[in-house]
Coordinates of C-alpha atoms in Angstrom, one line a residue:
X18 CA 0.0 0.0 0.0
X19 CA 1.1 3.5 -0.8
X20 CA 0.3 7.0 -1.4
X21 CA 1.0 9.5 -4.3
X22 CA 0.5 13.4 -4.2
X23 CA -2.7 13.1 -6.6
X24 CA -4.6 9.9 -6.1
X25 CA -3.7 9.7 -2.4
X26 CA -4.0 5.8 -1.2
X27 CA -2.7 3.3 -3.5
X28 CA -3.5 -0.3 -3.1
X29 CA -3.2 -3.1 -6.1
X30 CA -5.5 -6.6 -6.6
X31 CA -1.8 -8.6 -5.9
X32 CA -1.5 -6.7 -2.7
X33 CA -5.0 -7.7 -1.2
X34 CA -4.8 -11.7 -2.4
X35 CA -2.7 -13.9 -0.3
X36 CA 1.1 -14.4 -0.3
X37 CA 0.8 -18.1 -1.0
X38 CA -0.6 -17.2 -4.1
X39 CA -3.4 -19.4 -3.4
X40 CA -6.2 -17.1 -5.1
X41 CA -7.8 -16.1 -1.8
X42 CA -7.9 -12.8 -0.2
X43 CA -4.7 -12.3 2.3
X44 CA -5.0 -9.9 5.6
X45 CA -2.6 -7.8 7.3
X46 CA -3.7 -9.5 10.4
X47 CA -2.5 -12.7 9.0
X48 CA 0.6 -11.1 8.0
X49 CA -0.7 -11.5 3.8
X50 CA -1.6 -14.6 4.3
X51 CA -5.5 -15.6 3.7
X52 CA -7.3 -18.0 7.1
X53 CA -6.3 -21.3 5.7
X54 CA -2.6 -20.8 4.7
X55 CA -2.2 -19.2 8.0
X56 CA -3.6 -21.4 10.1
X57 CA -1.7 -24.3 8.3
X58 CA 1.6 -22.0 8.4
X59 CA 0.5 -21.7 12.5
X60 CA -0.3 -25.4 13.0
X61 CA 3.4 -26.0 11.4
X62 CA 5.5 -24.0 13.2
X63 CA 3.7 -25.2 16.4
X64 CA 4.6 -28.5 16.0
X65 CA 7.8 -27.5 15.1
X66 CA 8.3 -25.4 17.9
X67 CA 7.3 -28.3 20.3
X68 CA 9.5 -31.3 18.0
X69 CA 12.5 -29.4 17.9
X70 CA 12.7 -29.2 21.8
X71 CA 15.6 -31.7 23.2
X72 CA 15.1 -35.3 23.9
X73 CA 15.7 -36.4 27.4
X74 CA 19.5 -37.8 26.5
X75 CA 20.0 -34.1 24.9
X76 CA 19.4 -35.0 21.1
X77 CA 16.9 -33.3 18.8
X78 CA 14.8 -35.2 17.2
X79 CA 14.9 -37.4 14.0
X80 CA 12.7 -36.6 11.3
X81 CA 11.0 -39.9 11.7
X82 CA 10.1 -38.8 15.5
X83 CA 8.7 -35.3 14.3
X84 CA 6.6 -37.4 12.0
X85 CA 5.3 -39.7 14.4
X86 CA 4.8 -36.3 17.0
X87 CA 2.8 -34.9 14.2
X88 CA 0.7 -37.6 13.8
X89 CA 0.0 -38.5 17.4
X90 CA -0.9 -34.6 17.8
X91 CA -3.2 -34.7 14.9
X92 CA -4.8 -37.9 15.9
X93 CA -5.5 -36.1 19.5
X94 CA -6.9 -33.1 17.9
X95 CA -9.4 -35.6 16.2
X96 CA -10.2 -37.5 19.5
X97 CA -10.9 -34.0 20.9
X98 CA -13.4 -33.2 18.3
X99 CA -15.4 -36.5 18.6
X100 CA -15.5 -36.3 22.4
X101 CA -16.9 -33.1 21.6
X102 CA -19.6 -34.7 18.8
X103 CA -20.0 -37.6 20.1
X104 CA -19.0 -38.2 23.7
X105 CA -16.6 -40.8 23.0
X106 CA -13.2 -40.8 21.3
X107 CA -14.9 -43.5 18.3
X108 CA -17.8 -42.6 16.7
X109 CA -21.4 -44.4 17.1
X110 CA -22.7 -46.5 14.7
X111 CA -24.8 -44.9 12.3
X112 CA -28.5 -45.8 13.5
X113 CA -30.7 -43.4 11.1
X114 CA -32.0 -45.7 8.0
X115 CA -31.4 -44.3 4.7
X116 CA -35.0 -43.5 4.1
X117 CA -34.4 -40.9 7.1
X118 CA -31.3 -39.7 5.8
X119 CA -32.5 -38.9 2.1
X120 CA -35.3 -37.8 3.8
X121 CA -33.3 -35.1 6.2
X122 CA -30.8 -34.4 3.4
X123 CA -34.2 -33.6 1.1
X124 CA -35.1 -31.1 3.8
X125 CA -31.8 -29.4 3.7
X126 CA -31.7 -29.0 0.1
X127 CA -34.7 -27.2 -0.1
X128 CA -33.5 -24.9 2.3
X129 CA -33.4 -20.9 1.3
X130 CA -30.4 -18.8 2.1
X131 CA -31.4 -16.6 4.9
X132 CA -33.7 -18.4 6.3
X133 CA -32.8 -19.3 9.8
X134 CA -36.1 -20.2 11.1
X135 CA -36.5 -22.8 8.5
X136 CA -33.3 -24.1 9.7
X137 CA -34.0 -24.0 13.2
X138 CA -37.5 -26.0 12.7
X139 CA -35.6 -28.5 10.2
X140 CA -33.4 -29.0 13.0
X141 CA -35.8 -29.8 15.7
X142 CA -37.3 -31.9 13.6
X143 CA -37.2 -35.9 14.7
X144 CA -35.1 -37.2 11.6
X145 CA -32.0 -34.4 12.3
X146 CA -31.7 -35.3 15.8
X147 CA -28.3 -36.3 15.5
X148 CA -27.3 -33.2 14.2
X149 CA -29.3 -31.4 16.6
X150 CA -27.8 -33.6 19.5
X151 CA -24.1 -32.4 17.6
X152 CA -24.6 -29.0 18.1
X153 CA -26.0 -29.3 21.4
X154 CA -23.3 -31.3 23.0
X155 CA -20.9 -29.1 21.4
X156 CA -22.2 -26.2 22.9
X157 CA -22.3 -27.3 26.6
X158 CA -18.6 -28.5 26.5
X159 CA -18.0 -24.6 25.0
X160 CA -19.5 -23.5 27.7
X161 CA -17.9 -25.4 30.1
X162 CA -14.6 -25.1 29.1
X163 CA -14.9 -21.1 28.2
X164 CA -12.1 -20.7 30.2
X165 CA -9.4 -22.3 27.6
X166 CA -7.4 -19.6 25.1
X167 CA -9.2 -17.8 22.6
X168 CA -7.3 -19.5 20.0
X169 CA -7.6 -23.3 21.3
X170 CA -11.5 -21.9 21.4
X171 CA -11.4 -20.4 17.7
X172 CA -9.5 -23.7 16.2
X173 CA -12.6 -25.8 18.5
X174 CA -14.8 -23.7 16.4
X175 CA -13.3 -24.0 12.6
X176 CA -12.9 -27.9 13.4
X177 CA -16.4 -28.2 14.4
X178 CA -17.8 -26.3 11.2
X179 CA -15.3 -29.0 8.9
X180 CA -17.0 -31.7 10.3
X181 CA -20.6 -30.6 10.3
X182 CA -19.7 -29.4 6.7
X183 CA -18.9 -33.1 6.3
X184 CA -22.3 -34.7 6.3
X185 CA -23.1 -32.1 3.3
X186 CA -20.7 -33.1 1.3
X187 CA -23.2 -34.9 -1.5
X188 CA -24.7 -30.9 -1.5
X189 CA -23.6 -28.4 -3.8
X190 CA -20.9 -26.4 -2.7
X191 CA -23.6 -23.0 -2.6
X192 CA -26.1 -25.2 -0.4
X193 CA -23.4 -26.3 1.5
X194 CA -22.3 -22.7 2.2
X195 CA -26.0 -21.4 3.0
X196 CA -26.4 -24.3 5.5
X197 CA -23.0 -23.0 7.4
X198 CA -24.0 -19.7 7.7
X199 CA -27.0 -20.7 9.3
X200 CA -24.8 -23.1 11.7
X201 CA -22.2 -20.4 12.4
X202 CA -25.3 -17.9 13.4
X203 CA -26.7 -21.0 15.5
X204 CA -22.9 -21.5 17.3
X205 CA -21.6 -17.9 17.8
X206 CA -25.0 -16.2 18.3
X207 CA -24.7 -18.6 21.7
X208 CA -21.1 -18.6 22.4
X209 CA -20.7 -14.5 21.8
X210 CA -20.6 -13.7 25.8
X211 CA -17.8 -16.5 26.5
X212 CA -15.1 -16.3 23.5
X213 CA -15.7 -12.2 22.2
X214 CA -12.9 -10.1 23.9
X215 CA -11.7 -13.2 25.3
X216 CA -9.6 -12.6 29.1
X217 CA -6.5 -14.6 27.5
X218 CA -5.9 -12.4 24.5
X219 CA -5.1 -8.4 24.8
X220 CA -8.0 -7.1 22.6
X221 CA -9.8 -4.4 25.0
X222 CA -6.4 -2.6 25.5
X223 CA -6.3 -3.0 21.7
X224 CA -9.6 -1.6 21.1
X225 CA -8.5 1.9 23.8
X226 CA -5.3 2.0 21.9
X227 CA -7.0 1.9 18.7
X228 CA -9.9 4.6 19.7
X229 CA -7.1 7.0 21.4
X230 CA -5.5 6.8 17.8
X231 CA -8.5 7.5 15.7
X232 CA -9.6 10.1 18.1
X233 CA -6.1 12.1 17.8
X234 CA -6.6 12.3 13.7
X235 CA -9.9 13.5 13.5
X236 CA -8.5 16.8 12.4
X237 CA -8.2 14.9 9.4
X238 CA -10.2 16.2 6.0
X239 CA -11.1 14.2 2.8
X240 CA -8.8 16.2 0.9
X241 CA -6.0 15.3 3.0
X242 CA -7.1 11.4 1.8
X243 CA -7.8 12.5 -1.6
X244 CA -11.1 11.7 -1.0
X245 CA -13.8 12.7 -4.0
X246 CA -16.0 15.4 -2.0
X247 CA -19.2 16.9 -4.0
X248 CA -18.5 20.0 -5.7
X249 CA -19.7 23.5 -4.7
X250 CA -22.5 23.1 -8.0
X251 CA -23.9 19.8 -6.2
X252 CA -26.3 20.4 -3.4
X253 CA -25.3 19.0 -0.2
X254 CA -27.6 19.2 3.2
X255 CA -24.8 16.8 5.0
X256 CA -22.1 14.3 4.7
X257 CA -22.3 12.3 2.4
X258 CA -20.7 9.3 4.2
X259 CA -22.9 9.4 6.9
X260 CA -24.7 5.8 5.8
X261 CA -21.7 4.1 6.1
X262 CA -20.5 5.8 9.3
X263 CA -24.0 4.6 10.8
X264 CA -23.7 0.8 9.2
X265 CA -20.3 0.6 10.4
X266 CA -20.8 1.2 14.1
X267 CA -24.0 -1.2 14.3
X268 CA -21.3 -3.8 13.7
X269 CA -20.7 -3.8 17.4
X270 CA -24.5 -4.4 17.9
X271 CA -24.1 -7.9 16.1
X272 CA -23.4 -11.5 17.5
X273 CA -23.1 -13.5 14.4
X274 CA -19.5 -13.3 12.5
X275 CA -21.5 -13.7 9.3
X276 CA -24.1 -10.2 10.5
X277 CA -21.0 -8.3 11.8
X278 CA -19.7 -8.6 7.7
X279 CA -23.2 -7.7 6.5
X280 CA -22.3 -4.4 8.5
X281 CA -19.3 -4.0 6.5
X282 CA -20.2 -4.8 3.4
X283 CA -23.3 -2.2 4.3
X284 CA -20.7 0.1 5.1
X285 CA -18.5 -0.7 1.7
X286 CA -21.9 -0.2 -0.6
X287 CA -22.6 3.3 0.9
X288 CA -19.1 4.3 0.5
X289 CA -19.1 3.5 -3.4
X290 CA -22.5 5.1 -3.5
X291 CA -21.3 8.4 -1.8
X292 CA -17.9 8.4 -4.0
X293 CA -20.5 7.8 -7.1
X294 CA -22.4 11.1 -6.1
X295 CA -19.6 12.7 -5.0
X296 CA -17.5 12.5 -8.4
X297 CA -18.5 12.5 -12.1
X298 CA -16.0 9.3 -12.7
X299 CA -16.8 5.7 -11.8
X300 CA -15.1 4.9 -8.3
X301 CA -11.9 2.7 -7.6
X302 CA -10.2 0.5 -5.7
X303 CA -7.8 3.3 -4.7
X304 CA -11.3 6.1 -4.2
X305 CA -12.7 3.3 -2.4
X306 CA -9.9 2.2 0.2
X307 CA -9.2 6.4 1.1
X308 CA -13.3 6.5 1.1
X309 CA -13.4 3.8 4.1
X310 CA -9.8 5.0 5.7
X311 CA -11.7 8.3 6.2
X312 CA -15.3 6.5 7.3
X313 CA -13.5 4.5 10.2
X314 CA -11.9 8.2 10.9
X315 CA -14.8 9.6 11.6
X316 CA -16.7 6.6 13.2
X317 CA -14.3 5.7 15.4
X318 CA -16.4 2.4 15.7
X319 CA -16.7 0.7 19.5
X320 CA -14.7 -2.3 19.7
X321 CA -13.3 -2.2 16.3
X322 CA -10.2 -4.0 17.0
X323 CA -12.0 -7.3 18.8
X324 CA -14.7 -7.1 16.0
X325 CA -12.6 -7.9 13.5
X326 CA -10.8 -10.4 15.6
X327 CA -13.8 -12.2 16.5
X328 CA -14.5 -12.5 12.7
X329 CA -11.3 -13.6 12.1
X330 CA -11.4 -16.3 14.7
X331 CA -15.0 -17.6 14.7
X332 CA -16.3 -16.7 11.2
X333 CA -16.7 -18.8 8.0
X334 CA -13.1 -19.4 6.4
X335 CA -14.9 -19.0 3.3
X336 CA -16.5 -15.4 4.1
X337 CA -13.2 -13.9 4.5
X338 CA -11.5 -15.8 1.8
X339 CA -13.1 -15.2 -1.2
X340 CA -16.3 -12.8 -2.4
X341 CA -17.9 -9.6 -1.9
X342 CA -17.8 -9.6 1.9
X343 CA -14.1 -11.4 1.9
X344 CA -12.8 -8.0 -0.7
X345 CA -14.8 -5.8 2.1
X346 CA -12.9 -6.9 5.1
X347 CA -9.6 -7.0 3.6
X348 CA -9.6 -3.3 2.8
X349 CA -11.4 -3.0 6.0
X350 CA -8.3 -4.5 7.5
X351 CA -5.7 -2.4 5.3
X352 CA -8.0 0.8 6.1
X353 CA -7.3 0.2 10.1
X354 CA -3.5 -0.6 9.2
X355 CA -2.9 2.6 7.3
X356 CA -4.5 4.3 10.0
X357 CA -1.9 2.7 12.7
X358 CA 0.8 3.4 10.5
X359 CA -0.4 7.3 9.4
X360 CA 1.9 9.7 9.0
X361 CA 2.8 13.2 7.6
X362 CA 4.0 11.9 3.9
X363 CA 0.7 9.8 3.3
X364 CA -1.2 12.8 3.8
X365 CA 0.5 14.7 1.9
X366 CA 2.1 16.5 4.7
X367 CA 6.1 17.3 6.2
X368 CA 7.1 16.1 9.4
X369 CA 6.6 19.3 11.2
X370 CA 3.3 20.4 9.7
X371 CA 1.9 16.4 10.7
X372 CA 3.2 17.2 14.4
X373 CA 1.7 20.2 14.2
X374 CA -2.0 19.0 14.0
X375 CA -1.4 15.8 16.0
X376 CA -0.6 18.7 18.7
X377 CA -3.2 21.0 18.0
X378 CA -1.2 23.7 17.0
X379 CA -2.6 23.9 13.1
X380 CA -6.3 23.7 12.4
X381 CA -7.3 22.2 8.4
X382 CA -7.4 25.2 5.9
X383 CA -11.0 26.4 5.1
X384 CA -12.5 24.2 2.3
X385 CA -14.9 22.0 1.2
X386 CA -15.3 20.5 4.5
X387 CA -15.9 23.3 6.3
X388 CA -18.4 24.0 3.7
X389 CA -20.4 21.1 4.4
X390 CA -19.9 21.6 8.0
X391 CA -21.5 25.5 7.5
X392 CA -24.2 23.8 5.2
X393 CA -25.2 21.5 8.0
X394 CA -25.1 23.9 10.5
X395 CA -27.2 25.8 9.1
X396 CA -29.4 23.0 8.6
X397 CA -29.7 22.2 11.5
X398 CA -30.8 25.8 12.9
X399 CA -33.3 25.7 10.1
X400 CA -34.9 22.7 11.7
X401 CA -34.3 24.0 14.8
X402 CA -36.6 26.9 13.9
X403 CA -39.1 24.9 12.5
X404 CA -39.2 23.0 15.7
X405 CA -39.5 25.9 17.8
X406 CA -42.5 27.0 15.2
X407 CA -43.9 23.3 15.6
X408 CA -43.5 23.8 19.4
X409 CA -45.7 27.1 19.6
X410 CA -48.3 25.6 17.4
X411 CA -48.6 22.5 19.3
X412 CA -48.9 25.1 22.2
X413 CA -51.6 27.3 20.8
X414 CA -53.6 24.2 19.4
X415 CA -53.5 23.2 23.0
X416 CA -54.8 26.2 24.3
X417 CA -57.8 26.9 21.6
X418 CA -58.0 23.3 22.3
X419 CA -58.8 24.0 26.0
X420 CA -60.6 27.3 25.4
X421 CA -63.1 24.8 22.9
X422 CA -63.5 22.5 25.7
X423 CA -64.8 25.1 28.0
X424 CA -66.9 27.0 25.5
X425 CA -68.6 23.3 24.8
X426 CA -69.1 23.0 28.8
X427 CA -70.5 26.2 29.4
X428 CA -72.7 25.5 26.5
X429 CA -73.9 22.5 27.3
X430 CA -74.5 23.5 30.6
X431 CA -76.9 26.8 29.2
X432 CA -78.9 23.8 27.6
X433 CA -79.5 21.8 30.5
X434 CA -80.4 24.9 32.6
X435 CA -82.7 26.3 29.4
X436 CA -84.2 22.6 29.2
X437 CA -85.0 21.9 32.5
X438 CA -87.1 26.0 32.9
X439 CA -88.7 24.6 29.2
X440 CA -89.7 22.1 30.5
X441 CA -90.7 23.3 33.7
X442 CA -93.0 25.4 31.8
X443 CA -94.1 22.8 29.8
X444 CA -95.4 21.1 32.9
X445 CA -97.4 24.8 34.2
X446 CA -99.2 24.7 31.3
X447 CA -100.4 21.0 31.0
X448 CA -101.4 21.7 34.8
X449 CA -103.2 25.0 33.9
X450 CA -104.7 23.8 30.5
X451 CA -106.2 20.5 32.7
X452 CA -107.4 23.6 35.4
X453 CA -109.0 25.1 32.6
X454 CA -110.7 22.4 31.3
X455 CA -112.6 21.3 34.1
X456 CA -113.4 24.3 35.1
X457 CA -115.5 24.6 32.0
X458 CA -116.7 21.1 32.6
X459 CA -118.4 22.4 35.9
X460 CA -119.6 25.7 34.4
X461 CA -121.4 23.5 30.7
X462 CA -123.0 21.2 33.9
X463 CA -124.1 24.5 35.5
X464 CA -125.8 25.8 32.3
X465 CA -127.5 22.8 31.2
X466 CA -128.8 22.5 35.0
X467 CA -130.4 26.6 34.4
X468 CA -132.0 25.5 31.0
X469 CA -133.4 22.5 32.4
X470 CA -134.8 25.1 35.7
X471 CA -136.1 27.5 32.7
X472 CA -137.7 25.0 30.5
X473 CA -139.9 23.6 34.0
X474 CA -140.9 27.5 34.6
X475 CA -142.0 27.6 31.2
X476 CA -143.8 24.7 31.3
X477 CA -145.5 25.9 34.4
X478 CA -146.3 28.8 33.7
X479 CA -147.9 27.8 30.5
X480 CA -150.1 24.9 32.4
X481 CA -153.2 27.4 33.3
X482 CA -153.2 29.7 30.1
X483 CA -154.4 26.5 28.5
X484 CA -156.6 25.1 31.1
X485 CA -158.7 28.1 30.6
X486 CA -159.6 27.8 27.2

């Protein structure tokens, strides 16, 4: 990796692929080496380390004794394994019926990638019991024995994914690889709290070291990283990076090895996407490494340091060795070691101006960056305003609100009083009307009683009149 005055970072394919030259990505963690070359490189000089210790007369050993040393080490790594699987050091006879296996293997197949509830109810189920029984016994004896070193725990782990990856191996290698992603989210998701930043490695004073490094060069600006930055003619209401800033520090929120790459490869997609707005040209390798370099700048993620390492240790060997999230991590990895190794020349800078800023006695030139920080300023007193406008109309709502409550009360409460004097004037005039109307009851009897007295006088009177004639 190196930098030039124009393009900044500098980082070729050859540089990223492994120093065995065995196609796969290398890491700088692994010292260019990809997972499997290194941890065949680490299993070699181990034994070599132990075989080359004097024999109890004071001779080394022959090369027929190293042999037999490597063997008898290899054949107690495999005992380990199926005391782990199995219980025993020999494995049990195979008491499933081949109906049940076609059966369970038919299951699998039609299995969909990403879907881990599928996987857990396949599983469960009674005819994958003995895979189930696997991963269960597996897990207690991780449990239990949480106390070994992280890297006895991480080769436990790989070996354990080998052999489950074993019973697949009629599959295609793509089904084979969706059913271990599901396994490794089924493992890790459990063992997270006993093997991530592990007491027996140094990974939190990493991580400190790491943030009090990252912290110091936040004076940093994208020009300094010839970083693409939009131009004055694009409209900008913030930084542009600011997706991949958020996706990278939710990778400390995430168990799984194989959802802690799904953040970076999150992270790596919004970084092309805010160099492809950023600049009329089509993004590189080069845009792309000084994009993330200043991403992880101004993230300064939690944890970054054990993060990767837990990937390292516990992920998929295929994850980091090949693909899209594989070409992610490794230029995650050279991001984090070109920001351990930073100095004045790779920004561009002399000794004394670099020591300058690391001591806070320069302050970045106005520029672009200080433009976006004035845009977004000001956006954010824009929407301040807005709130505070918001805030007094929520208020006054509130208070017509209230005032529209009462006015209803007091309304209401007019209609019950004018109701209850309507109808207590209904109710005077029913009793006067019925008053009325018996009183003229009595006074029609009365007359009829005088007509009746009138008519007898009459009559009376009228009796002798006729008698005389």
């Amino acid at each position: 990796m190196s930098t030039d005055k124009q393009r900044g970072i500098h980082v070729s394919q050859e540089e990223l692929l492994c120093k065995n030259s065995c196609g796969y990505y290398g890491n700088p963690v692994w010292q260019g080496f990809c997972s499997k070359c290194w941890r065949e490189k680490a299993r070699i000089a181990g034994a070599s380390s132990q075989d080359t210790r004097p024999s109890n007369d004071g001779t080394p050993l022959t090369f027929s004794k190293f042999e037999e040393k490597k063997s008898t080490e290899k054949g107690r790594r495999i005992n380990t394994m199926r005391r782990l699987f199995w219980g025993s050091p020999s494995p049990p006879k195979l008491q499933e019926s081949s109906e049940s296996h076609a059966n369970l293997l038919k299951a699998y197949q039609s299995l969909e990638a990403g879907d881990f509830t599928g996987f857990l109810k396949i599983l469960k189920s009674p005819s994958s019991q003995r895979l189930q029984s696997r991963c269960t016994a597996f897990l207690n004896t991780m449990e239990a024995y949480h106390d070994l070193p992280v890297q006895k725990q991480s080769d436990l782990v790989q070996d354990f994914y080998q052999s489950f990856a074993e019973y697949f191996n009629s599959f295609p290698e793509a089904q084979v690889t969706h059913i271990m992603e599901h396994v490794e989210k089924l493992i890790m998701t459990r063992l997270h709290k006993w093997v991530f930043c592990h007491d027996s490695c140094d990974d939190e004073q990493k991580d400190l070291a790491l943030q009090r490094r990252i912290r110091s060069l936040n004076w940093i600006t994208p020009q300094m990283l010839s970083v693409p930055f939009p131009d004055k003619k694009i409209e900008v209401t913030g930084d542009p990076f600011l997706p991949a800033i958020t996706a990278i520090i939710e990778m400390d929120a995430k168990r799984a090895p194989q959802d802690k790459l799904a953040c970076v490869s999150k992270c790596s997609q919004h970084v092309f996407e805010a160099l492809s707005t950023s600049n009329s040209e089509p993004a590189n390798a080069d845009d792309f490494l000084s994009g993330l370099v200043y991403v992880v700048l101004k993230a300064n993620p939690p944890r970054l340091h054990s993060n990767m390492q837990y990937v390292i240790r516990f992920g998929l060997p295929h994850s980091l060795m090949a693909g899209e999230s594989g070409y992610y991590f490794t230029n995650l990895s050279c991001a984090v070691a070109f920001i351990e190794k930073l100095d004045g020349p790779a920004l561009n800078l002399s000794q004394e101006e670099f020591e300058g800023y690391m001591l806070r006695q320069r302050a970045p030139s106005e520029g672009k960056r200080q433009r976006v920080v004035s845009d977004t300023q000001h956006l954010l007193e824009e929407l301040q305003g807005r709130q505070e406008k918001l805030d007094q109309g929520m208020d006054s709502l509130s208070v017509q609100l209230q005032s529209w409550v009462h006015a209803v009360n007091s309304q209401l409460d007019e209609a019950t009083a004018q109701f209850a004097l309507v109808q207590t004037e209904v109710t005077a005039k029913t009793e006067s009307s019925q008053v009325l109307s018996s009183s003229s009851h009595d006074a029609l009897l009365q007359g009829d009683d005088k007509d009746e007295s009138v008519l007898k006088l009459m009559d009376q009177h009228a009796g002798p009149q006729d008698t005389d004639c």
